[in-house]
Coordinates of C-alpha atoms in Angstrom, one line a residue:
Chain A
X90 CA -12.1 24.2 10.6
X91 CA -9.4 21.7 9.7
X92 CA -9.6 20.3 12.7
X93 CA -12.8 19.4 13.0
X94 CA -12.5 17.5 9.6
X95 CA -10.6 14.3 11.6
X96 CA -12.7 11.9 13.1
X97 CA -11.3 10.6 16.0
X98 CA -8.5 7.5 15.9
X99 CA -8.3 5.9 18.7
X100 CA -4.6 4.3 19.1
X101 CA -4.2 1.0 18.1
X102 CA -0.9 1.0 20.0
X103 CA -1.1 -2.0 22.3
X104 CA -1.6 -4.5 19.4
X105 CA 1.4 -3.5 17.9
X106 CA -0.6 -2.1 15.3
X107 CA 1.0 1.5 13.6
X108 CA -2.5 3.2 12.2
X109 CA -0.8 6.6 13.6
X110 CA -0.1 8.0 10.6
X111 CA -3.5 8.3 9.3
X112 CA -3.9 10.2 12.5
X113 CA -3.3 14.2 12.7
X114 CA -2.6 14.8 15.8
X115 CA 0.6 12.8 15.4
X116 CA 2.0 16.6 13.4
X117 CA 1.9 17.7 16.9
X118 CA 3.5 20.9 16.0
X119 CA 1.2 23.6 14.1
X120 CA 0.4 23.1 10.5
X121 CA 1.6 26.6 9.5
X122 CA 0.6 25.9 6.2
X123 CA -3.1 25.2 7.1
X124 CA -3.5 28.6 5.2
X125 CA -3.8 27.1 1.8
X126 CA -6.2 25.4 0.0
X127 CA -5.6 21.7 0.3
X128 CA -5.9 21.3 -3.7
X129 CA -3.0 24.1 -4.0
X130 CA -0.6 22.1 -1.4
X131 CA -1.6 18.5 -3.6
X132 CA -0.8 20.5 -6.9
X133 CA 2.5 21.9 -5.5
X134 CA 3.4 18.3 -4.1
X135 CA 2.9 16.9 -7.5
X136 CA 5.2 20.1 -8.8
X137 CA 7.7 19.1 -6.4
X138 CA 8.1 15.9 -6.9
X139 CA 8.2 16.1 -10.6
X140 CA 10.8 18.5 -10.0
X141 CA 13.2 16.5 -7.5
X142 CA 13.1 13.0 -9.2
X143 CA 14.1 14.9 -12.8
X144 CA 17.3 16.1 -10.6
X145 CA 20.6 15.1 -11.8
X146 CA 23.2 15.9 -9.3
X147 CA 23.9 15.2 -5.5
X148 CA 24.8 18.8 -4.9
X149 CA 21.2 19.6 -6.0
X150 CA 19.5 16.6 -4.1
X151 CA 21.3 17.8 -1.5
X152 CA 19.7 21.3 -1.8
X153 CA 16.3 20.0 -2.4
X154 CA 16.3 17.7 0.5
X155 CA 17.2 20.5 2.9
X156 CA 14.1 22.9 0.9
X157 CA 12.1 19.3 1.5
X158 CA 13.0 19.4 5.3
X159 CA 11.9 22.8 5.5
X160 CA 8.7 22.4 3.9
X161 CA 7.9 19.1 6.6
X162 CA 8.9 21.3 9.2
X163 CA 6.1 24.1 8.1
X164 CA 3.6 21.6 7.7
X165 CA 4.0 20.7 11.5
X166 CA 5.7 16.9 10.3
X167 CA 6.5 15.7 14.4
X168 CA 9.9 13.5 14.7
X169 CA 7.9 10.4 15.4
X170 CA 6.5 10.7 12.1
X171 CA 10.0 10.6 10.5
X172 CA 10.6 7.4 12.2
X173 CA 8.1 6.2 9.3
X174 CA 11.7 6.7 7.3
X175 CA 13.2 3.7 8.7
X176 CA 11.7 1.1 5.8
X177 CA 12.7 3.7 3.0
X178 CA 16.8 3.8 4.4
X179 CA 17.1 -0.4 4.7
X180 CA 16.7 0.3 1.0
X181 CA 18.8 2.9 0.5
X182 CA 21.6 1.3 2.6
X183 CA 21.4 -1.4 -0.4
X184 CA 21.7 1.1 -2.6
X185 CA 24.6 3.0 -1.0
X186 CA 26.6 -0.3 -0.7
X187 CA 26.2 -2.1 -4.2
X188 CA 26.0 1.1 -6.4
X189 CA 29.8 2.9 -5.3
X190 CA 31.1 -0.7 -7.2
X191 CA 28.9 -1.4 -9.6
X192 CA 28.9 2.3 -11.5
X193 CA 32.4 2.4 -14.0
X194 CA 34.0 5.7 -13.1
X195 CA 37.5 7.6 -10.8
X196 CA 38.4 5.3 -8.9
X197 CA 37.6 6.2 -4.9
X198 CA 37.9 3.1 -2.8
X199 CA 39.6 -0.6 -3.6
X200 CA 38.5 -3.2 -1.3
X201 CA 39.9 -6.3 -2.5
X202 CA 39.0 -7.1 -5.9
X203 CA 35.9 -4.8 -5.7
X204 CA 36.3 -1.5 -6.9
X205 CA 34.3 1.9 -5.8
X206 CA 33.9 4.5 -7.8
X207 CA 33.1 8.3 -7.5
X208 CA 30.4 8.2 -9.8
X209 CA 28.5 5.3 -8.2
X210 CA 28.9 6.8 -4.6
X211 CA 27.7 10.3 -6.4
X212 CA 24.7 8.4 -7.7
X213 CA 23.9 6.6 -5.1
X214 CA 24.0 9.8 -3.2
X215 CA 21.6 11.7 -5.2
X216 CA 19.4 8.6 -4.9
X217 CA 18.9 9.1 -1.3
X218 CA 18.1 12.8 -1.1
X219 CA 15.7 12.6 -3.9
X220 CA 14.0 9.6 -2.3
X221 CA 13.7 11.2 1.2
X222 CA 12.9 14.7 0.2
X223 CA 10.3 13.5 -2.1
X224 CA 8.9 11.6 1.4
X225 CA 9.2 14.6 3.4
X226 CA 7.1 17.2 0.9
X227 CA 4.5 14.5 0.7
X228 CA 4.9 14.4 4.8
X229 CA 4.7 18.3 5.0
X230 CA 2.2 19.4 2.4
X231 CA -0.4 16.0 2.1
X232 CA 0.1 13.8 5.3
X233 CA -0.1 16.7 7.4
X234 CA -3.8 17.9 5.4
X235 CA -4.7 14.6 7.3
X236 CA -6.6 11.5 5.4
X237 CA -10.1 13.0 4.9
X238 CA -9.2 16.5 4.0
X239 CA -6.5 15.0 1.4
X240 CA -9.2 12.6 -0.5
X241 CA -11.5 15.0 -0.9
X242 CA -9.2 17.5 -2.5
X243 CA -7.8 14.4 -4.6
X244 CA -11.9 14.4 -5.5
X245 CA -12.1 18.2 -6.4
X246 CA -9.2 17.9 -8.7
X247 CA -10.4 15.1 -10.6
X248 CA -9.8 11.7 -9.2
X249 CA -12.5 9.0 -10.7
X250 CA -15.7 8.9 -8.4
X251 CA -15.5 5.3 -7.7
X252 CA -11.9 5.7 -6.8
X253 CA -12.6 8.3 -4.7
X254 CA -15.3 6.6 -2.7
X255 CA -13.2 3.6 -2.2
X256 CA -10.9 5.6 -0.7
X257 CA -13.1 7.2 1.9
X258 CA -14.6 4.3 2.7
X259 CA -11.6 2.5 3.1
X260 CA -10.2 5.2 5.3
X261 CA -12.8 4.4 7.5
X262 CA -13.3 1.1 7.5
X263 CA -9.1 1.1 8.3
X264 CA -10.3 2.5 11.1
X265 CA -13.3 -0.1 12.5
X266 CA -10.7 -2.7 11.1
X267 CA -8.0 -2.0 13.3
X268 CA -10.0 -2.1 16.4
X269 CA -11.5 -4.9 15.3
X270 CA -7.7 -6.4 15.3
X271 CA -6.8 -4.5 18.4
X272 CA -9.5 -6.5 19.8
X273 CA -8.9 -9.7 19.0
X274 CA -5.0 -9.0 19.8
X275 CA -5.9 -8.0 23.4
X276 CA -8.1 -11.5 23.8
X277 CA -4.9 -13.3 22.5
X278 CA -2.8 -11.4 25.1
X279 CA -4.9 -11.9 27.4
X280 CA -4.4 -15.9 26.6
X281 CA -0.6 -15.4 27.7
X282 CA 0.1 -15.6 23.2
X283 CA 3.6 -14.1 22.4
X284 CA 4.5 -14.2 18.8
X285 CA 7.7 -15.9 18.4
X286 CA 8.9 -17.5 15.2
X287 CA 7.4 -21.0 15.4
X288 CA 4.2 -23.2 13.5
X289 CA 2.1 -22.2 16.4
X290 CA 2.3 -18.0 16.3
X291 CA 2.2 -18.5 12.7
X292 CA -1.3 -20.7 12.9
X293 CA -2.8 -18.1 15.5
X294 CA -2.0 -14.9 13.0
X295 CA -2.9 -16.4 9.8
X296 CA -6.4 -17.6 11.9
X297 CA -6.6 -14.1 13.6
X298 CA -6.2 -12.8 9.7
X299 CA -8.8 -14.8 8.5
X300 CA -11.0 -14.1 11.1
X301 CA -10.3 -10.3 10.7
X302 CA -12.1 -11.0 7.0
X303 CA -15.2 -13.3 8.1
X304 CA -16.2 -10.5 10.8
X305 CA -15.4 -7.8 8.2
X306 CA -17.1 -9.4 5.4
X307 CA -20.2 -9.7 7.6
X308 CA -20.2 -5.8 8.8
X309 CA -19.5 -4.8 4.4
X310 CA -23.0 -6.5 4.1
X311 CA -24.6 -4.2 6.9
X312 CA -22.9 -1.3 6.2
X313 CA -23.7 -1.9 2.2
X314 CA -27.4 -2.2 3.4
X315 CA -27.2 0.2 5.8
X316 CA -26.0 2.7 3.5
X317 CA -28.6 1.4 0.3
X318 CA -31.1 2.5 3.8
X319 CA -30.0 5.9 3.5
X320 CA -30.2 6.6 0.0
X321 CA -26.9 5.1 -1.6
X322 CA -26.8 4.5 -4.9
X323 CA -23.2 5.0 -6.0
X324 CA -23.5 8.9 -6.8
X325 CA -20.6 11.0 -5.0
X326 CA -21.6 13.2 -2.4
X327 CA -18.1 15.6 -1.5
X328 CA -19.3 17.2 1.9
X329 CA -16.7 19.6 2.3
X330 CA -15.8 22.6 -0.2
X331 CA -12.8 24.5 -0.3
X332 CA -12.2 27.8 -1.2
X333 CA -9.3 28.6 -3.7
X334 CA -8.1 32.2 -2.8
X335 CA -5.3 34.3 -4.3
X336 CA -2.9 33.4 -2.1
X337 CA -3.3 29.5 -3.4
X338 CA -2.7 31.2 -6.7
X339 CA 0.5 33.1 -6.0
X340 CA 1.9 30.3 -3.4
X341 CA 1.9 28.1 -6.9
X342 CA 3.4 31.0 -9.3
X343 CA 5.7 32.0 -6.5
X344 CA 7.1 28.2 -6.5
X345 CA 7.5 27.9 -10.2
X346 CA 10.5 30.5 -10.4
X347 CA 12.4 28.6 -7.3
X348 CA 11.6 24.9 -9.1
X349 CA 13.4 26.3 -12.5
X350 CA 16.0 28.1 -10.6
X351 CA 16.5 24.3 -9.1
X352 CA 16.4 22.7 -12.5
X353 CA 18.7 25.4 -13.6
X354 CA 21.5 24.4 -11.1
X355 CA 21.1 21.0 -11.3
X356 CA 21.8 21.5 -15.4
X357 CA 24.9 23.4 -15.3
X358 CA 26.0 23.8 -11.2
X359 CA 27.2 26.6 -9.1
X360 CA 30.0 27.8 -12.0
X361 CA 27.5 28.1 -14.7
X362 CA 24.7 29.4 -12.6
X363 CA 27.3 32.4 -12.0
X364 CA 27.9 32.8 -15.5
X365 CA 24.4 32.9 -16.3
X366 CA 23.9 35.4 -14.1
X367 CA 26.5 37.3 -14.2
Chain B
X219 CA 11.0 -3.6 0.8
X220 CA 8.3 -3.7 -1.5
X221 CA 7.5 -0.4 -2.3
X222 CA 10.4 1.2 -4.4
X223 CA 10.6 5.0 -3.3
X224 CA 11.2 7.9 -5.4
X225 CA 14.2 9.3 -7.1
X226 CA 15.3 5.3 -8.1
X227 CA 13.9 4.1 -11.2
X228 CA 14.7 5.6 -14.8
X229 CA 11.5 7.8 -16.4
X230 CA 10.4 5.5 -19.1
X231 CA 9.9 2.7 -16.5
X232 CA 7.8 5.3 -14.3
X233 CA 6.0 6.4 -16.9
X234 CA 4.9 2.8 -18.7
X235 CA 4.4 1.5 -15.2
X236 CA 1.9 4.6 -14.5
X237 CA 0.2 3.9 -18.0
X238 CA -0.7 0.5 -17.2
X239 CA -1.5 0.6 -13.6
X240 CA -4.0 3.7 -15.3
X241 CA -5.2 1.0 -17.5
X242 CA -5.8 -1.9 -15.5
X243 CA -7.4 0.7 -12.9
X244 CA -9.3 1.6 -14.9
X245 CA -10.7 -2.1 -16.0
X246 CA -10.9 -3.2 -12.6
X247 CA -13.1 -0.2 -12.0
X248 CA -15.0 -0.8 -14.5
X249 CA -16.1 -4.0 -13.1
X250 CA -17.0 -3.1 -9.7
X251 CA -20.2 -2.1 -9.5
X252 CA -21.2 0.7 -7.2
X253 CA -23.2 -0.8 -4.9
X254 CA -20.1 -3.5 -4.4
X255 CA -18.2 -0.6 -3.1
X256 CA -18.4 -1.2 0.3
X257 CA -17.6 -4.3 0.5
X258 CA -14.6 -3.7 -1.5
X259 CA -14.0 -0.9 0.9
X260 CA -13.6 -3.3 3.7
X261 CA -11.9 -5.9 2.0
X262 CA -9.2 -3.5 1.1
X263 CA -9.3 -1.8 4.5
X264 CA -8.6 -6.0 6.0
X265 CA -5.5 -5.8 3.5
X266 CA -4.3 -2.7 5.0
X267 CA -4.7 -3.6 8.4
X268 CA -3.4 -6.9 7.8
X269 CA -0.3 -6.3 6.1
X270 CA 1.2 -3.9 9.0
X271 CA 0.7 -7.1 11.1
X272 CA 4.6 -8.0 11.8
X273 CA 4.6 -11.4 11.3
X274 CA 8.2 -13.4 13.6
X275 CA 10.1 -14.3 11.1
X276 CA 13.4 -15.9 12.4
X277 CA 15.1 -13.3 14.7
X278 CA 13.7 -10.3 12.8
X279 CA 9.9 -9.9 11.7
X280 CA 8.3 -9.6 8.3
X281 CA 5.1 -7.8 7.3
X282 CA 2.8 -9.6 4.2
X283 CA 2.3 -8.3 0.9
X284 CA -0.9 -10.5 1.0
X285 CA -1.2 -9.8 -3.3
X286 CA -1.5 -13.1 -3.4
X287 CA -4.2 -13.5 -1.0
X288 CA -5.6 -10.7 -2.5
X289 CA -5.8 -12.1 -5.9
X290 CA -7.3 -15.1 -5.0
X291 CA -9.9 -13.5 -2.9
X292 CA -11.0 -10.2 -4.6
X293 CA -9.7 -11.0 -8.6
X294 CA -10.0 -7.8 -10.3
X295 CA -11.2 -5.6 -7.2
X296 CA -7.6 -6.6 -6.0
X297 CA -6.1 -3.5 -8.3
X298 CA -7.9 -0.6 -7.1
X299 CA -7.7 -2.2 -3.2
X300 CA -4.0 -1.9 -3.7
X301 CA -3.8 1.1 -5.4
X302 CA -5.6 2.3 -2.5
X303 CA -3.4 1.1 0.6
X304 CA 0.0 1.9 -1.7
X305 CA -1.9 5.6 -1.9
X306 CA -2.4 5.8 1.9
X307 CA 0.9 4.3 2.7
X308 CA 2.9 6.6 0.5
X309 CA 1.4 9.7 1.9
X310 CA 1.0 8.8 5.3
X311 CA 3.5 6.4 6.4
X312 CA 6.2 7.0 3.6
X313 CA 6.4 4.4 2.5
X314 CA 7.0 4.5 -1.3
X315 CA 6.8 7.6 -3.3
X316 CA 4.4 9.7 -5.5
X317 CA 5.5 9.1 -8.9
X318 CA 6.7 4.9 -8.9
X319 CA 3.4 5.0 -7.5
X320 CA 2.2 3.1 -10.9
X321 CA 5.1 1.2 -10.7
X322 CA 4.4 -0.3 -7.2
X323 CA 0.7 -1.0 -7.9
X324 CA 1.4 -2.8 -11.2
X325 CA 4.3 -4.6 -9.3
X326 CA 2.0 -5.8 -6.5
X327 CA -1.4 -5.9 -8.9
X328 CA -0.1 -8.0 -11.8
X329 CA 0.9 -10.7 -9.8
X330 CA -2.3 -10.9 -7.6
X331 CA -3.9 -10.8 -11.6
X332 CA -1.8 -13.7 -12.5
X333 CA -2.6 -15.7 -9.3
X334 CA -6.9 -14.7 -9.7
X335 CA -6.4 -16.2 -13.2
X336 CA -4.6 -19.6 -12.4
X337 CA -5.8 -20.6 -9.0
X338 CA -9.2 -18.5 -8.7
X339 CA -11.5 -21.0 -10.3
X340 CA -9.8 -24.2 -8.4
X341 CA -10.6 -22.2 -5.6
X342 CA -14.0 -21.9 -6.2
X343 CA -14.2 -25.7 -7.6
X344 CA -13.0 -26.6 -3.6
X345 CA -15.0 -24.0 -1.9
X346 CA -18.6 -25.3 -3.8
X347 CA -20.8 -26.9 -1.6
X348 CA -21.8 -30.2 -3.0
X349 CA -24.9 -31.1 -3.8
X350 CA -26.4 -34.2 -4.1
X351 CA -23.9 -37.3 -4.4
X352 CA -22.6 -36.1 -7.3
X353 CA -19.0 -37.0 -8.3
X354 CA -16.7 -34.3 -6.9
X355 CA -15.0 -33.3 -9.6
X356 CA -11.8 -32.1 -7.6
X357 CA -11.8 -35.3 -5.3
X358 CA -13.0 -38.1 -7.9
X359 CA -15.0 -39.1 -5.0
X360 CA -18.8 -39.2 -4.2
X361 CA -19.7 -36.8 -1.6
X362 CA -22.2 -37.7 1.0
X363 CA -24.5 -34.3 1.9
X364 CA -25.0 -33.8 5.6
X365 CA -26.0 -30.7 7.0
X366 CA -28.2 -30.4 3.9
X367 CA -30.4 -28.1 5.6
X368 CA -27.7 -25.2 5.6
X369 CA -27.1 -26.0 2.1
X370 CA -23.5 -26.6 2.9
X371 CA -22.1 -29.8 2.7
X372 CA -19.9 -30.6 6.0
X373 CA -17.3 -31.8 3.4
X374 CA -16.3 -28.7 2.3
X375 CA -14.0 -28.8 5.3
X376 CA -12.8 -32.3 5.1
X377 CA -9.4 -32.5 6.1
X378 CA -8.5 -33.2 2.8
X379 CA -10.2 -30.3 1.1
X380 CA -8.2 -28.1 3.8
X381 CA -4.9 -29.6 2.9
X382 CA -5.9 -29.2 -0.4
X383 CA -7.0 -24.9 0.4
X384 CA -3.7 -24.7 2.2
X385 CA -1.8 -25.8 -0.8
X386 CA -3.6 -23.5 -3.4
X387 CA -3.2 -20.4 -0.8
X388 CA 0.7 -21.7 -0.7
X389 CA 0.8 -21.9 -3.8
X390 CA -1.2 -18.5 -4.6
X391 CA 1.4 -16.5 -1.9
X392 CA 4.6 -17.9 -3.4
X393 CA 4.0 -17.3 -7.0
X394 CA 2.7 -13.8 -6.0
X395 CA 5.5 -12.8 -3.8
X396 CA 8.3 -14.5 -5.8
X397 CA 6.8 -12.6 -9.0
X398 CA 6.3 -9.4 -7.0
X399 CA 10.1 -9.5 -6.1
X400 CA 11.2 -10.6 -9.9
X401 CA 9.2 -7.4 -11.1
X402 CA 10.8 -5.2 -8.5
X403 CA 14.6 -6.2 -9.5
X404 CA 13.5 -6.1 -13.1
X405 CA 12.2 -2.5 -13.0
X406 CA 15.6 -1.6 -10.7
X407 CA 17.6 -3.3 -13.5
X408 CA 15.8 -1.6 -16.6
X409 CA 16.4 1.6 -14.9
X410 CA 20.2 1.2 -15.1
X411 CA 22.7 -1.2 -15.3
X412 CA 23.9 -0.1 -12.2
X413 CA 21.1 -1.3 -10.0
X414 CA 22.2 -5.5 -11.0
X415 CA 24.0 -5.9 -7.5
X416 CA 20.9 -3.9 -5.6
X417 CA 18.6 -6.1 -7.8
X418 CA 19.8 -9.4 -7.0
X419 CA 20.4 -8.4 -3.5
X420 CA 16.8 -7.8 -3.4
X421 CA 15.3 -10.6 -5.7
X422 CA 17.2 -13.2 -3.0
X423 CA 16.0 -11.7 0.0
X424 CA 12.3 -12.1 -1.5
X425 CA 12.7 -15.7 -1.2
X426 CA 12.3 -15.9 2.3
X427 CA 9.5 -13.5 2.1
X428 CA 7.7 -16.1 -0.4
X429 CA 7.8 -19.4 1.9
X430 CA 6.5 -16.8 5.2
X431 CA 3.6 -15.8 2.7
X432 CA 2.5 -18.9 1.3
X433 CA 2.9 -20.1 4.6
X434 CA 0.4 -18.0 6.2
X435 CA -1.9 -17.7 3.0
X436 CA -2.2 -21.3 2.9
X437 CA -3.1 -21.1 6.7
X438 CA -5.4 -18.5 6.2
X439 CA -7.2 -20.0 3.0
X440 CA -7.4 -23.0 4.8
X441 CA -9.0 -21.5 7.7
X442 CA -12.0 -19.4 5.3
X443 CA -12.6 -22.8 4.2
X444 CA -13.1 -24.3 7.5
X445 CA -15.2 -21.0 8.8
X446 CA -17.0 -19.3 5.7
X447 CA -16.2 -20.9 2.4
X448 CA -18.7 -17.9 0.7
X449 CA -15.3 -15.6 1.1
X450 CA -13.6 -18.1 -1.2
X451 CA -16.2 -17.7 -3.9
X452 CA -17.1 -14.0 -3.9
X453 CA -18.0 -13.3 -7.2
X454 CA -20.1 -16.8 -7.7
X455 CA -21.9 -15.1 -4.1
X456 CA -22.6 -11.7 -5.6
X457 CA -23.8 -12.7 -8.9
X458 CA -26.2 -15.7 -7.1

């Protein structure tokens, strides 16, 4: 049934363009958590996140990015799609090179007059598998529900109607958009234009945005009137309903013990988890 | 590098930049009348598209923030149109995170704001078509009517109006990006101490990022003005 949710993207490959991750078929692997009801896997995403960013300690990070892995791998998350990564670890490489000296603390490393320090190197650390594992559960639990499927359990849970609708619409305008630009990219290809960093590739993109917005402005006023045609009149219409079953229930209760236990750790480590237990 | 991702910033800056992205969503909602939504819908879905355009930049490439353009263009339909994209991109593409989710849109939003408030009306001013001979306000000059019959004055695209479009859409891209990347290192430095180095490391490589964008705004405001100056008056369009 999920499948047949996803309208069909065609690839907008050849003009450079990256709209695959709105697409579902990039999880190539099986979404083995298809099971649940969308609205449980957004709920447990939120829970999981919350959790992970409250975390203070790079052996916990550590721990939740491996639980975050896991949970992309049983949501079918491909390799391509971690490629999506890239952007996210330029930033962290800042991170990981300006924090080790700029956090007081034991001293690890002297380079010169700059000094590293355990503490900055344990932070920055902790800032990289919070940042990725929080990516991955989003990747595992809500990119691999695919676009449509994920909007309209945002809608069921609450998100404001107008919100909502601008969301769906804009998924699917993304859509008529990018071939739109695919098109025009093609015709400029065809013209023998290679984008290089000079007045001239710069002049031919801003135009070919431009003209991206003149022919999109013109389809918003057909498809406004095409949709005041079939009745529109702002109300929101969800098309699809999900059904919230018991296991939905006990997949969230089952993660609440696991996300404390986490919390637990990250407060007082292995030692004190042992003397807490034992 | 726009879009901070999770596990970085301190919770009292998540949580006040949630509140008033909540709140300016919820005004720029507010304002957009249902029947606009598609239009808005495809204006945002332009952005989108538009800002995964990579753009030669040098030896490397840049994609746009476009907030600027955005501002000027949409005014207060530019929050929830990039609330929107930053919602796609952080699920989809991971780009971003869940939670500095309010954090990136007010980063990107409030500058677009600022920009709509400033420029927005000079915009419209340039983008008028003139009627009659009256004194152009924005010129000082008489302007002669030809083409009266499409009730658009071939003026509107005088070469001087478009150096004067591709200045305000400069002008609109540079403030918005260079704001943008002040608001980013100042919610990296509120967060912790710490994060100065990162901060300024960031801040400096935003200036490059402002000329490319007013660069290509101004080229792109310029050509709207040239092709269909109604873009560059929306609002005066809908409520006419």
């Amino acid at each position: 049934m999920v499948e047949s949710w996803q309208p069909d993207w065609p690839p907008s490959k050849l003009a450079g363009l990256d709209l695959a991750g709105l697409q579902r078929p990039l999880a190539e692997r099986e979404d083995r958590l298809a099971a649940f009801d969308p609205r449980a896997r957004l709920i447990l995403a939120a829970l999981l996140a919350l959790t992970v960013v409250s975390l203070q300690t790079a052996n916990a990070g550590l721990v939740a990015l491996f639980a975050a892995g896991a949970i992309a791998r049983l949501g079918g998350v491909s390799l391509r799609r971690l490629r999506y990564l890239l952007p996210l670890e330029l930033l962290m490489l800042v991170l990981l090179l300006t924090l080790p000296f700029s956090v007081p603390g034991t001293l690890l490393l002297a380079v010169g007059p700059l000094v590293a320090s355990r503490e900055g190197g344990a932070l920055a650390l902790l800032i990289l598998f919070k940042a990725n594992a929080v990516v991955l559960i989003l990747f595992g639990l809500v990119g691999s529900l695919g676009a449509g499927p994920a909007v309209h359990a945002l809608a069921r849970l609450g998100l404001p109607s107008k919100l909502c609708q601008l969301v769906l619409l804009t998924l699917r305008q993304i859509d008529l958009v990018g071939d739109e630009y695919a098109r025009m990219r093609l015709a400029m290809r065809a013209r023998a234009f290679v984008p290089q960093s000079n007045r001239h590739s710069w002049r031919a993109l801003g135009w070919l945005s431009g003209m991206l917005l003149v022919r999109s402005l013109a389809r918003a006023r057909r498809v406004a009137d095409a949709m005041r045609c079939r009745g529109f009149d702002g109300q929101r219409r969800l098309l699809w309903r999900f059904r919230w079953r018991r296991r939905d229930t006990l997949l969230l209760l089952g993660a609440l013990p696991l996300l404390a236990g986490l919390l637990l750790l990250d407060r007082w480590g292995w030692s004190g988890w042992a003397d807490w237990s034992g | 590098m726009a879009h901070i991702p999770d596990g970085v910033l301190s919770a009292p800056v998540l949580i006040s930049g949630a509140l008033v992205s909540t709140g300016l969503l919820g005004l720029a909602l507010r304002r957009l009348r249902e029947t606009e939504l598609p239009q808005a819908a495809v204006l945002a879905s332009v952005f989108f598209v538009s800002s995964l355009v990579s753009v030669p930049l040098g030896p490397s490439s840049v994609h746009l923030l476009l907030n600027g353009l955005m501002g000027l263009l949409l005014g207060w339909a530019a929050v929830p149109a990039i609330f929107v994209a930053l919602l796609l991109q952080a699920v989809f593409f991971g780009f971003g995170g869940l939670l500095v989710l309010g954090v990136n849109t007010l980063n990107l939003a409030l500058p677009a704001l600022l920009v709509a408030r400033l420029l927005r009306s000079m915009l419209h001013r340039l983008a008028a078509p003139a009627l009659g001979s009256e004194l152009d306000p924005a010129l000082g000059a008489p302007v002669p009517v030809k083409h009266a019959e499409h009730g658009l004055s071939a003026e509107v695209s005088s070469p001087r109006r478009q150096r004067r479009a591709f200045m305000l859409g400069s002008a609109a891209g540079i403030l918005a990006v260079l704001l943008t990347g002040l608001m980013l290192a100042a919610s990296l430095v509120l967060s912790g101490e710490a994060f100065w180095p990162a901060a300024r490391v960031i801040a400096i490589s935003f200036i490059p990022l402002a000329l490319i964008e007013g660069l290509m705004t101004g080229i792109v405001v310029a050509f709207l003005l040239r092709v269909e100056p109604a873009l560059l008056r929306l609002d005066e369009v809908r409520h006419g």
